[in-house]
XYZ file of C-alpha atoms in Angstrom:
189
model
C 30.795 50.281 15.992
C 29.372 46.936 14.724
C 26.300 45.838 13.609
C 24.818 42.703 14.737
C 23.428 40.678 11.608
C 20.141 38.843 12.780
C 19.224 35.856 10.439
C 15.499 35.712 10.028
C 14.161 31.979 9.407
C 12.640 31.357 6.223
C 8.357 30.943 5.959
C 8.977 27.074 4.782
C 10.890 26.327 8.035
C 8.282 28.278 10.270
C 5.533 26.428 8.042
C 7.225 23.200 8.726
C 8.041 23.461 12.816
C 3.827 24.069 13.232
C 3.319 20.479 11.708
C 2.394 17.631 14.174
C 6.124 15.814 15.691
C 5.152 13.111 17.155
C 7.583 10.478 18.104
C 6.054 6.614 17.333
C 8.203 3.546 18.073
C 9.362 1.153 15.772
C 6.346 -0.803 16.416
C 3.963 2.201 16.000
C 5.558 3.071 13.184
C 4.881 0.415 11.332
C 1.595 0.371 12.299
C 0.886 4.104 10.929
C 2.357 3.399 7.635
C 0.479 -0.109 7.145
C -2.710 1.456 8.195
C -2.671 4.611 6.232
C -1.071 2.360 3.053
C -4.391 0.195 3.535
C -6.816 3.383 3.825
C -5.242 5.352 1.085
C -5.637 1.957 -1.355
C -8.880 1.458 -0.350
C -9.656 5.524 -0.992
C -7.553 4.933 -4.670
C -9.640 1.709 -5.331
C -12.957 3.861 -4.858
C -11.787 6.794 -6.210
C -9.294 5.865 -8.924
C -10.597 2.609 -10.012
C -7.349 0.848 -8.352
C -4.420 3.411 -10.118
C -1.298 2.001 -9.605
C 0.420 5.156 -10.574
C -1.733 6.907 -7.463
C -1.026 4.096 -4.721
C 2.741 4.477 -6.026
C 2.858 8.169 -5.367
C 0.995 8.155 -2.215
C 3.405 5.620 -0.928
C 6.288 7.988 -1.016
C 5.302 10.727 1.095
C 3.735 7.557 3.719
C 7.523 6.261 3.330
C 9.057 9.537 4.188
C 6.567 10.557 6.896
C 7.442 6.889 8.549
C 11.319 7.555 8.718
C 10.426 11.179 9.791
C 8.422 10.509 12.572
C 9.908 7.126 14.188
C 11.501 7.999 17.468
C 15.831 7.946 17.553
C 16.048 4.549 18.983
C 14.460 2.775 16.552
C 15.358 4.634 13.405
C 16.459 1.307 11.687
C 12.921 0.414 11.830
C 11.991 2.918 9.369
C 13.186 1.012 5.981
C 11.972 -2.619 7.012
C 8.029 -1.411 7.811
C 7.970 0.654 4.893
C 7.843 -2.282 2.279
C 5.583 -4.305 4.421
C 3.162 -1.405 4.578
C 3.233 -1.332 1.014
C 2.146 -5.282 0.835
C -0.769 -4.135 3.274
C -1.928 -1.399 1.230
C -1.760 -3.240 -2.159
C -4.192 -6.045 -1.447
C -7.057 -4.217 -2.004
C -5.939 -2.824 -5.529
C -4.167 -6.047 -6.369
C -7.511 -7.562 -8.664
C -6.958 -11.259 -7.724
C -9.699 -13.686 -8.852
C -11.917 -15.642 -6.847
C -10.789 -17.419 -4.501
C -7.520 -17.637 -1.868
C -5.393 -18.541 -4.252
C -6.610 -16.214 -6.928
C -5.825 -13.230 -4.489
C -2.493 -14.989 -3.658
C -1.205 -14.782 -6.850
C -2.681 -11.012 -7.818
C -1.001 -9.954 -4.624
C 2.387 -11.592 -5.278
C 1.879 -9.669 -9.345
C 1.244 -6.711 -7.798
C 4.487 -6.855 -6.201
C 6.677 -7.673 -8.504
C 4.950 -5.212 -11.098
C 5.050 -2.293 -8.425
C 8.602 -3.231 -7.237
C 9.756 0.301 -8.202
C 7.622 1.985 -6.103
C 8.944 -0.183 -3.017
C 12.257 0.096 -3.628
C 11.419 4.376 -4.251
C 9.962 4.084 -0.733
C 12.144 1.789 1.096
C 15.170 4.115 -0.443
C 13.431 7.463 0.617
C 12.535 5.911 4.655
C 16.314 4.433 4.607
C 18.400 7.706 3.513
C 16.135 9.983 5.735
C 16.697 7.605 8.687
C 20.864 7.604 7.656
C 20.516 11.211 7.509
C 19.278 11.868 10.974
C 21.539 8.837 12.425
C 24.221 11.200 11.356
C 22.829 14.000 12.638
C 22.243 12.177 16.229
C 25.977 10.718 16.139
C 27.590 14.300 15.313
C 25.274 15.757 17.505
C 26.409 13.583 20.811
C 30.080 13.668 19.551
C 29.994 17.691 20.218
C 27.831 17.671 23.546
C 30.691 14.785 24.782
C 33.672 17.055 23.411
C 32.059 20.161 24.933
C 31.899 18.183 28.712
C 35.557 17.596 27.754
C 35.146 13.775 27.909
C 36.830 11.436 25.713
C 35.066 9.386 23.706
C 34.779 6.637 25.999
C 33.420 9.132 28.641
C 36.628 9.634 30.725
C 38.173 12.908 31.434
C 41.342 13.782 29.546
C 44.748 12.927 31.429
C 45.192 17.337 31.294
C 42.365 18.080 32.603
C 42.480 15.294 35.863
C 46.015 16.413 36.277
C 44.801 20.102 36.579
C 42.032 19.741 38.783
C 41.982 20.981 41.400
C 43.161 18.885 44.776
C 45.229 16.773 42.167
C 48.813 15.093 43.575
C 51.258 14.324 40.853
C 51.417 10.678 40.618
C 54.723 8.704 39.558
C 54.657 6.152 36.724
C 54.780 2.984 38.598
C 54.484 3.974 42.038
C 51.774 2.119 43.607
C 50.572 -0.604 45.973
C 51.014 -4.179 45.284
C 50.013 -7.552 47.381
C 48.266 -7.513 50.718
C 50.952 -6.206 52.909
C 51.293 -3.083 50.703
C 54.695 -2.876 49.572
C 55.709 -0.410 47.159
C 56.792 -2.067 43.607
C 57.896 -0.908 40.513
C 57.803 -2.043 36.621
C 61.247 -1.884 35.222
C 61.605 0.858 33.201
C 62.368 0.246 29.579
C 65.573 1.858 27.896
């Protein structure tokens, strides 16, 4: 007699499938991340008196969530909106002077002196978005092989041969020239 071993899915995975999925494209995307980047700076600048160290860690989930969330055909999206998301949310906490060129210049320092967190970010959107590239290409490889198509989306030789109806066709035998005269290849030795 056997047993049949049922697998039960862990709470974390049921906890996770009830979150929102939505599917934004690469254009969307960007938008989400550069508008909640600007809202949660502007919340940290209120709240936090412009923390660095907050807007940095904030910035990681927003990176993730971005990559996550962008829809398969534009996954290489994902890393290039994430930094300029983070240049939209820093502005406010950036502390420029007066003026244009006061907030130029606090803007550009805040960039170079928060470069770790964009590279943390653009690193966690652009191995999340590898990750599930891989998953889509291994994915497709195995629905192709199980419709028994090449990879180029032609049946095997075999299987044409075997199908039903099929007549055995000759190497060389064919029709050549408009008054349809039967011509062969020479055969190599």
């Amino acid at each position: 007699m056997y047993r049949v071993r049922v697998r039960s899915v862990p709470p974390v995975v049921l906890a996770l499938r009830r979150f929102p999925n939505p599917r934004l494209t690469g254009i969307g995307a960007g938008l989400f991340a550069s508008l909640t980047m600007f809202v949660l700076a502007c919340v940290d600048r209120l709240l936090f008196g412009s923390s660095e160290l907050v807007y940095g860690l904030l910035f990681l989930p927003v990176s993730a969530l971005t990559a996550l969330w962008v829809r398969p055909a534009d996954l290489v999206t994902a890393p290039i909106s994430v930094p300029i998301a983070f240049a939209v949310g820093v502005f406010p906490i950036s502390g420029g002077s007066e003026g244009f060129g006061g907030q130029v210049m606090g803007l550009v320092t805040a960039l170079a002196v928060h470069a770790g967190w964009l590279y943390g970010g653009t690193l966690v959107a652009g191995v999340i978005a590898t990750v599930r590239k891989v998953r889509l290409m291994r994915a497709r490889r195995r629905y192709v092989l199980a419709q028994g198509r090449g990879p180029a989306g032609e049946r095997p030789a075999r299987a044409a041969a075997s199908a039903p109806g099929a007549k055995p066709v000759r190497a060389g035998a064919g029709s050549v020239g408009t008054a349809g005269a039967a011509a062969r290849r020479p055969q190599r030795p």
